[in-house]
CSV table of C-alpha atoms and ligand atoms in Angstrom, one decimal:
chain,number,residue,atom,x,y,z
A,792,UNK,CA,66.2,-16.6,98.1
A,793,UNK,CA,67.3,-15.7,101.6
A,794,UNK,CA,70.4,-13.9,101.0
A,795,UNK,CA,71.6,-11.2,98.9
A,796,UNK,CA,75.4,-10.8,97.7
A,797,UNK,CA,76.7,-7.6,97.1
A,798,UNK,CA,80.1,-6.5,96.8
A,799,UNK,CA,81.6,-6.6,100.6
A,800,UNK,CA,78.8,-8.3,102.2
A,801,UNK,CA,76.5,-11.3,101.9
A,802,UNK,CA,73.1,-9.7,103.0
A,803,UNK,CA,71.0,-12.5,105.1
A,804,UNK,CA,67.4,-11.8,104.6
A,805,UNK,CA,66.2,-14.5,106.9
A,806,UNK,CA,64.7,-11.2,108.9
A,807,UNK,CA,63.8,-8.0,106.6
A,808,UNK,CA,66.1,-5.6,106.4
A,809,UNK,CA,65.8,-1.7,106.6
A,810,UNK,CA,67.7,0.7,104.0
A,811,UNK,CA,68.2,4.2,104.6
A,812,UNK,CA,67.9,7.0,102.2
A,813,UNK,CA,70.3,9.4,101.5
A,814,UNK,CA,69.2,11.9,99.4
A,815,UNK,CA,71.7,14.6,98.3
A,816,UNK,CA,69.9,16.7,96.1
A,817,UNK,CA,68.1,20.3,96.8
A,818,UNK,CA,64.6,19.0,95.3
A,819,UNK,CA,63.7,14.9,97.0
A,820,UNK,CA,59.5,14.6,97.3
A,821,UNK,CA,60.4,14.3,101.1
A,822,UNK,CA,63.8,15.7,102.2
A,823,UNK,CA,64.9,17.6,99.2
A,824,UNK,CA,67.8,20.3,100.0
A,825,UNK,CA,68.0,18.8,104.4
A,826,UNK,CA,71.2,16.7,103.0
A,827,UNK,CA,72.1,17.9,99.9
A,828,UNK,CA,75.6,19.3,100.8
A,829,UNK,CA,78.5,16.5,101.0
A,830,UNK,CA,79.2,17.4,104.9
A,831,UNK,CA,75.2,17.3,106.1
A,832,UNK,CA,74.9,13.8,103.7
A,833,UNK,CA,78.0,12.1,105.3
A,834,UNK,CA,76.4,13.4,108.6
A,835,UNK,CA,73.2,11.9,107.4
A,836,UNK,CA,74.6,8.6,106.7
A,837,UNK,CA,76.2,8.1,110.1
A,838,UNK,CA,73.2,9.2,111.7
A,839,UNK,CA,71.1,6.3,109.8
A,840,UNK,CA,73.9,3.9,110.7
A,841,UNK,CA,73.6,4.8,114.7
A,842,UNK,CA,69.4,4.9,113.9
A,843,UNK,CA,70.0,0.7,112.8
A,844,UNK,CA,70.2,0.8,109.5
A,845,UNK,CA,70.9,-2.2,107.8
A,846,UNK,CA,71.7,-0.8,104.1
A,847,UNK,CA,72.2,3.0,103.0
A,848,UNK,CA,71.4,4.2,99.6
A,849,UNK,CA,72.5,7.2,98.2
A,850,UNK,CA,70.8,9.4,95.3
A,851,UNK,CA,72.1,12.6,93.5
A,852,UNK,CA,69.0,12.8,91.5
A,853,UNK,CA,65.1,13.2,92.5
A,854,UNK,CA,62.8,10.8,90.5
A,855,UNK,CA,59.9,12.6,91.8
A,856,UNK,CA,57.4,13.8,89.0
A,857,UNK,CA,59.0,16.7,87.4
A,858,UNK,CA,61.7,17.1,89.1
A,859,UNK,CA,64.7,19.1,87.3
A,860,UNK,CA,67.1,17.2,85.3
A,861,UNK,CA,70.8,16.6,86.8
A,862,UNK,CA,73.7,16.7,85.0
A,863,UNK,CA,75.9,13.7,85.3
A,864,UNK,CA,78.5,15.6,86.6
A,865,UNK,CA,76.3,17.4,89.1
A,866,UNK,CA,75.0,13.6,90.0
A,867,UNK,CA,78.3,12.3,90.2
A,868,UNK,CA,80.0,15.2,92.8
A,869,UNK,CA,77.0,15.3,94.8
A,870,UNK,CA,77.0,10.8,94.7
A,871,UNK,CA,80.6,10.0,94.6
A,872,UNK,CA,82.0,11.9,98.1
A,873,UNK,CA,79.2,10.7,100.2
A,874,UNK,CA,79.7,6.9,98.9
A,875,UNK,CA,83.1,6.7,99.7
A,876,UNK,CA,82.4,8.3,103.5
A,877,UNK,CA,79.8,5.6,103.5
A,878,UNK,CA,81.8,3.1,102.2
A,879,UNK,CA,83.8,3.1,105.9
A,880,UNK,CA,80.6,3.0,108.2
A,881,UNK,CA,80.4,-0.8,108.5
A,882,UNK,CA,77.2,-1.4,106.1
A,883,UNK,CA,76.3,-2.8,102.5
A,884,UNK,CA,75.8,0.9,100.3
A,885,UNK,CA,74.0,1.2,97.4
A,886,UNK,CA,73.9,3.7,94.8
A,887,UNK,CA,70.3,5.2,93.3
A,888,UNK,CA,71.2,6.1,89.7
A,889,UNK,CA,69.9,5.5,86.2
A,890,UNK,CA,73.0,6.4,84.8
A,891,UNK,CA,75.9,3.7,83.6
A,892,UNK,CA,78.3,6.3,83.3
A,893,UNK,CA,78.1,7.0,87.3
A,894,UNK,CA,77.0,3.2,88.2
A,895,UNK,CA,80.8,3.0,86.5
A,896,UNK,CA,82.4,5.0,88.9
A,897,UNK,CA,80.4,3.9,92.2
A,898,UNK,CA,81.3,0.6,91.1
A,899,UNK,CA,85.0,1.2,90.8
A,900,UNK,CA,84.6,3.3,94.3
A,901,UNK,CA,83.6,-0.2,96.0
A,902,UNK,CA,79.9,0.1,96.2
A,903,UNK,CA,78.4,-2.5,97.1
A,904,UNK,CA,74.8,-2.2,95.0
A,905,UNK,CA,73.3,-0.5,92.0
A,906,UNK,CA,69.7,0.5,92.7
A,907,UNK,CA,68.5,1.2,89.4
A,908,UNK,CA,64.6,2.9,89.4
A,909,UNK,CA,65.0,2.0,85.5
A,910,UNK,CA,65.9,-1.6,85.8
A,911,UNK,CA,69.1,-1.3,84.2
A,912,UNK,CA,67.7,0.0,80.9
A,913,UNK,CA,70.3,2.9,79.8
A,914,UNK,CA,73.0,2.1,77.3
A,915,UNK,CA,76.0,-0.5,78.2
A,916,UNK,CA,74.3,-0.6,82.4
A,917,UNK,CA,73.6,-4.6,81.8
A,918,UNK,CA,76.8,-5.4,80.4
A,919,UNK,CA,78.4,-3.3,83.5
A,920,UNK,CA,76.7,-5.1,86.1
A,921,UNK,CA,77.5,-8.2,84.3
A,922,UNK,CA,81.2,-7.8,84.0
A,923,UNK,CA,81.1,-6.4,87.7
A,924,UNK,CA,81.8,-9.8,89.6
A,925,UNK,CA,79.3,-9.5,92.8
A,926,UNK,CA,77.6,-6.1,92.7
A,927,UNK,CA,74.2,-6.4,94.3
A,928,UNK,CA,71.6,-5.1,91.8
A,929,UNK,CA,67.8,-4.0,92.6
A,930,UNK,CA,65.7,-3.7,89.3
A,931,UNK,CA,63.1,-1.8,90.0
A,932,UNK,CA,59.8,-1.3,87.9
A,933,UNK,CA,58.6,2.4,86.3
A,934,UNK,CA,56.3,2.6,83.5
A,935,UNK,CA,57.5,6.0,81.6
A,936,UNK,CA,59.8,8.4,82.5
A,937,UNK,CA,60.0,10.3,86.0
A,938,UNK,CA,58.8,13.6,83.7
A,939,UNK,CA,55.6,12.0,82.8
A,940,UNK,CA,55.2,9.1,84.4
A,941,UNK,CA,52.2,9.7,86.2
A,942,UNK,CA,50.1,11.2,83.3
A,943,UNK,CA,47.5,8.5,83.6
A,944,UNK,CA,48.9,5.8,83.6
A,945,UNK,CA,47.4,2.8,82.3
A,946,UNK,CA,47.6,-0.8,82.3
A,947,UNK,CA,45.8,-4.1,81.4
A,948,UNK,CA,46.5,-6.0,84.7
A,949,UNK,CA,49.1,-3.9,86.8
A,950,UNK,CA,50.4,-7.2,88.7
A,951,UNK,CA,50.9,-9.4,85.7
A,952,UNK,CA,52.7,-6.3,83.4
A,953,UNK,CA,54.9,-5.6,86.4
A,954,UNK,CA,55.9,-8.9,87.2
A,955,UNK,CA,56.5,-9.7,83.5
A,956,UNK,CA,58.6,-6.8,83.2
A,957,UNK,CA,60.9,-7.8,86.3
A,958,UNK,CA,60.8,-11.3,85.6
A,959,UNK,CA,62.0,-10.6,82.0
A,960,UNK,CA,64.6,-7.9,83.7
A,961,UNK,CA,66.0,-10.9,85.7
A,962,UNK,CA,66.4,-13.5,82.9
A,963,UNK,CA,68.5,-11.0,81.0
A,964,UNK,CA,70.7,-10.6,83.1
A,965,UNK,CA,70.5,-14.3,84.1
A,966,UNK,CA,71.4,-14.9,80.5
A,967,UNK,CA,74.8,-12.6,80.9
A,968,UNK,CA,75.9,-15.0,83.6
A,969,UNK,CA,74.5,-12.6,86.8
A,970,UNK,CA,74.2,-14.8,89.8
A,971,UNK,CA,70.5,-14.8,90.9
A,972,UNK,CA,71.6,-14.1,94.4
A,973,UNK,CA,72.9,-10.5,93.5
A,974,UNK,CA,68.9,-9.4,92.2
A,975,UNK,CA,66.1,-7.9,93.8
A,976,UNK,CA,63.0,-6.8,92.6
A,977,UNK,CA,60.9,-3.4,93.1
A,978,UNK,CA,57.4,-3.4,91.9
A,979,UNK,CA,58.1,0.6,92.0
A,980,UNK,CA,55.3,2.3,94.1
A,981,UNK,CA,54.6,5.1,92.9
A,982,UNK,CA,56.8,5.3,89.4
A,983,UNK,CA,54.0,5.4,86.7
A,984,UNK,CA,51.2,4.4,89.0
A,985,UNK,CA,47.8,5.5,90.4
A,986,UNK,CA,46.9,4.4,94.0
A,987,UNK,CA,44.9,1.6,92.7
A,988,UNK,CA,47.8,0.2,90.4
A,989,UNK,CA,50.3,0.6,94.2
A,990,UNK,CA,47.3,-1.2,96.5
A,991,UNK,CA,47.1,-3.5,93.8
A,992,UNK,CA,51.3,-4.9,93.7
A,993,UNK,CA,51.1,-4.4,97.6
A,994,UNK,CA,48.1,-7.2,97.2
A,995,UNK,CA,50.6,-9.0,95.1
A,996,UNK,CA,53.9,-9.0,96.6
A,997,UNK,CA,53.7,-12.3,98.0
A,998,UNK,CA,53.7,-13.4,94.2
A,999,UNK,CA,55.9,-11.2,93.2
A,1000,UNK,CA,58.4,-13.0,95.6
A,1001,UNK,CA,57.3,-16.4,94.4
A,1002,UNK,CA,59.9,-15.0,91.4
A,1003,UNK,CA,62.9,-16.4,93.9
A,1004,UNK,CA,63.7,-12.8,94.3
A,1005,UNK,CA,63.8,-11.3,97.5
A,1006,UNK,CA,61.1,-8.2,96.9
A,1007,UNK,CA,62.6,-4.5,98.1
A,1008,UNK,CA,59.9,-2.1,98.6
A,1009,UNK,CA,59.8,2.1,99.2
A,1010,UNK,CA,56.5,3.0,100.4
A,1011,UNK,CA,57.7,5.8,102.7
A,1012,UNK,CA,55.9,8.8,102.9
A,1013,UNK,CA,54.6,8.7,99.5
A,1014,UNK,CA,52.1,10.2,98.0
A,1015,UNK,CA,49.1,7.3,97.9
A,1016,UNK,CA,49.9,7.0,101.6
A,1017,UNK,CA,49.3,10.9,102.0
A,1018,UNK,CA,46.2,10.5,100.0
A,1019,UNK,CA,45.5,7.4,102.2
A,1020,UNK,CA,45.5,9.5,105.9
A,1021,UNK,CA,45.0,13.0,104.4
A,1022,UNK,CA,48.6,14.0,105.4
A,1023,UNK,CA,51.2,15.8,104.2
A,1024,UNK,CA,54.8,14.3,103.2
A,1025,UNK,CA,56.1,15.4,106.6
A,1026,UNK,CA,53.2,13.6,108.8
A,1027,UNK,CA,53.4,9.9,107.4
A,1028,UNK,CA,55.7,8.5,109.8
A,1029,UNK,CA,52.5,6.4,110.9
A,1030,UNK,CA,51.0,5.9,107.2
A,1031,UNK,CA,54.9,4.5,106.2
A,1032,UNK,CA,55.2,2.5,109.1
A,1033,UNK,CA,52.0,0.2,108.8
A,1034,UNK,CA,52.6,-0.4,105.0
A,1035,UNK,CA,56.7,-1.3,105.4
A,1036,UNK,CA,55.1,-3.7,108.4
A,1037,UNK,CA,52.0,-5.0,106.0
A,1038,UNK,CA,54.7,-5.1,103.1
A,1039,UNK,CA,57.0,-7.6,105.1
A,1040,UNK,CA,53.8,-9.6,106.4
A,1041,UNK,CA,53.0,-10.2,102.7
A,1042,UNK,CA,56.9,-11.6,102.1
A,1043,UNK,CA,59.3,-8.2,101.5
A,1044,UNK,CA,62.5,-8.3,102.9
A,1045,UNK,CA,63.9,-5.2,102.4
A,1046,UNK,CA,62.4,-1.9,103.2
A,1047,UNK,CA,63.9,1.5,101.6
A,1048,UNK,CA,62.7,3.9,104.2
A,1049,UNK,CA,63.4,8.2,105.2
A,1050,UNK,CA,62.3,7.4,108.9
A,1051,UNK,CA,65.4,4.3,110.0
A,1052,UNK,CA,64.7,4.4,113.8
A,1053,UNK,CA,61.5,4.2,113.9
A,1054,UNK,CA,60.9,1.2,110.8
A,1055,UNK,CA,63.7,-0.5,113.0
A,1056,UNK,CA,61.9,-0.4,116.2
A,1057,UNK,CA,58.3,-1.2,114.8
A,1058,UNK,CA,60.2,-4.1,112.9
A,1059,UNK,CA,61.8,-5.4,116.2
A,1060,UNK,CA,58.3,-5.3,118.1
A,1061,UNK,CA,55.9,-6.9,115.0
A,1062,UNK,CA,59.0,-9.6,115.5
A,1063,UNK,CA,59.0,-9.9,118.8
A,1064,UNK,CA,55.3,-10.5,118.9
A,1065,UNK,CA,55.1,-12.9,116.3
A,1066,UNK,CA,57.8,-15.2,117.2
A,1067,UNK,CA,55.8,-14.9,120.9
A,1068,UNK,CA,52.8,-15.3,120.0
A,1069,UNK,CA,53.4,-18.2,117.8
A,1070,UNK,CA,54.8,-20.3,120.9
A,1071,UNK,CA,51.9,-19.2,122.7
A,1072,UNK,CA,48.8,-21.8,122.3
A,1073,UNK,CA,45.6,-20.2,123.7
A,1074,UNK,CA,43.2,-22.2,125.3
A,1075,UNK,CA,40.1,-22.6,123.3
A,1076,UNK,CA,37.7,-21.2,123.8
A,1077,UNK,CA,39.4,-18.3,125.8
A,1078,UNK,CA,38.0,-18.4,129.3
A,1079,UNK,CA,35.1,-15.4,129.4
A,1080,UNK,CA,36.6,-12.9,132.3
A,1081,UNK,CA,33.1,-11.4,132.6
A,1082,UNK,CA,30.4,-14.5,132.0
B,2399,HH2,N1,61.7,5.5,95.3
B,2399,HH2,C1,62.3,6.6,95.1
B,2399,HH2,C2,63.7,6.6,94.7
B,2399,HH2,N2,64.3,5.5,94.5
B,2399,HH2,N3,64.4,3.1,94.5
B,2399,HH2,C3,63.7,1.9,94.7
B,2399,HH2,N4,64.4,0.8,94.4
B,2399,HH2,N5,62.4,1.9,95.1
B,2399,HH2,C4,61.7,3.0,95.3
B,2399,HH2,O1,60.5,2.9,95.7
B,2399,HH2,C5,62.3,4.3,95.1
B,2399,HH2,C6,63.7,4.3,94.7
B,2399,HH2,C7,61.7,7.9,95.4
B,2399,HH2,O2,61.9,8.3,96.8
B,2399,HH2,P1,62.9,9.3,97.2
B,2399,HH2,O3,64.3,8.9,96.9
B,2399,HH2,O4,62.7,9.7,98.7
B,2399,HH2,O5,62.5,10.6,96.4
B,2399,HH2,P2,63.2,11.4,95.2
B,2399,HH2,O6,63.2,10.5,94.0
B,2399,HH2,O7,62.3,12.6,95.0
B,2399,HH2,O8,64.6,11.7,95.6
C-alpha cells in the first residue's frame, strides 16, 4: 500500500513521511506543559509546518505510564481549538485520542485522521470510523492500559501477538466496509513493552508491513532509546534520529516524531545517498590508494 486516504488528502507514501507531535497537555514524557495552552499549540503547529512536516498530530492526553487522567472535556478544549487552527495550515491532521466521544467531534471538525494508541477499542469508536466515509485511521498496538502497562509485561512471541492483534484490528474494520487504504498500523513502542519486546518489532517491521499496511512508527525520544545512549529525554535527538532512519530502512513509512526539522533533513540526506549511491557502480575491487 503506497498511499494513505484521509479526509482532505490522499497521503503518497512512495517516500516516508514525517508527523509532528503536538502535545497540549501540562504532563507529555517529553514536552509536557511547552505547548499546552491553545495559543503556544497553534504556534507549535505552524512551527512544525515551516520545520517540513508532512502530517501534524495533536493529543490532549499523555499516555505516558501514570500519567493523570483527563477529563473528556479537559481533552476536548485543550484538542478541539488547536485542530481547527491546524485544520488551515495546508497538511493532513490527525487527532491522538482513545476517546469516541471526542474522535466524534474531531471528526465533525474535518480532521483528517484518528490516531488511536488503543486501536479503536472504546465503545461505538469502530462503528464511527466506519460510518465516517474517508477518515484516515492508525491502529496502534498497547498491551494494558497506559496506568500499568509496563508492569512487566509479558508475552509468548512479542512479533507474532502484536501482529495478530493489528492484523485482527484491520479485518474488523475491513469487515464494516473500511477501505484498506485509510489503515495504518503501530506496533506501539513502548505501550506495554520492555526494550527487548521494542528491539524485537523494530527487527520485525518489515513483516509487519508485509500486512499491506503501511507501518507508522514513534520511537522519538523514548525511553529504551534513553536506556540505549544513557541520555535523558531532552538529549535523544541523535538516539531518535538513527532509529526513525533504521525504522524506514526496514519498510516504515511514516514517522511520528517531537524533533520535525531535523527527522526531515536526516530523511532527505539517507535519500539522497541512496538513490546516488544506487546509480553509482564501484569498480571491483576498489583500486587500493595506498598499495
Ligand atoms: N506514542 C505516544 C503517543 N501516541 N501514537 C502512535 N500511533 N504511536 C506512538 O508511538 C505514540 C502515539 C507517546 O508519545 P508522546 O505523545 O510524545 O507522549 P505522551 O503520551 O506522554 O503525550
Amino acid at each position: 500500500m503506497t498511499a494513505w486516504r484521509t479526509t482532505r488528502f490522499l497521503v503518497d507514501l512512495t517516500r516516508p513521511r514525517v508527523m509532528g507531535i503536538v502535545n497540549v497537555t501540562p504532563d507529555s514524557f517529553s514536552d509536557g506543559g511547552l505547548h499546552d495552552g491553545t495559543q503556544a499549540a497553534m504556534a507549535h503547529c505552524e512551527r512544525l509546518c515551516d520545520e517540513g512536516a508532512d502530517l501534524l498530530d495533536i493529543g490532549g492526553e499523555s499516555t505516558r505510564p501514570g500519567a493523570a487522567a483527563v477529563s473528556l472535556d479537559q481533552e476536548r478544549q485543550r484538542v478541539l481549538p488547536v485542530l481547527r487552527h491546524a485544520l488551515r495550515l495546508g497538511v493532513p491532521v490527525s487527532v491522538d485520542t482513545r476517546h469516541t466521544a471526542l474522535m466524534r467531534e474531531a471528526l465533525d471538525a474535518g480532521a483528517d485522521i484518528v490516531n488511536d494508541v488503543n486501536a479503536l477499542r472504546d465503545d461505538g469508536a469502530e462503528a464511527l470510523l466506519a460510518r465516517h466515509p474517508a477518515a484516515g485511521i492508525c491502529l496502534m498496538h498497547m498491551r494494558g492500559e497506559p496506568g500499568s502497562m509496563q508492569h512487566a509485561p509479558r508475552y509468548a512471541d512479542v512479533v507474532a501477538e502484536v501482529f495478530d492483534f493489528l492484523a485482527q484490528r484491520a479485518a474488523a474494520l475491513r469487515e464494516r466496509g473500511v477501505d484498506a487504504q485509510r489503515i495504518v498500523v503501530d506496533p506501539g513502542f513502548g505501550f506495554g513493552k520492555t526494550d527487548a519486546h521494542n528491539l524485537a518489532l523494530h527487527g520485525g517491521i518489515g513483516a509487519l508491513a508485509a500486512l499491506g499496511f503501511p507501518v507508522l512508527v514513534g520511537w522519538s525520544r523514548k525511553s529504551t532509546l534513553g536506556r540505549i545512549t544513557g541520555r535523558p529525554v531532552h538529549a535523544r535527538l541523535a538516539a531518535s534520529l538513527a532509529a526513525a532512519l533504521s525504522a524506514v530502512q526496514r519498510g516504515a513509512r511514516v514517522l511520528r516524531v517531537h524533533d520535525v526539522a531535523a527527522t526531515v533533513d536526516a530523511l532527505k540526506t539517507w535519500q539522497a545517498l541512496e538513490a546516488h549511491t544506487a546509480l553509482i557502480e564501484l569498480p571491483t575491487p576498489y583500486p587500493a590508494r595506498n598499495p
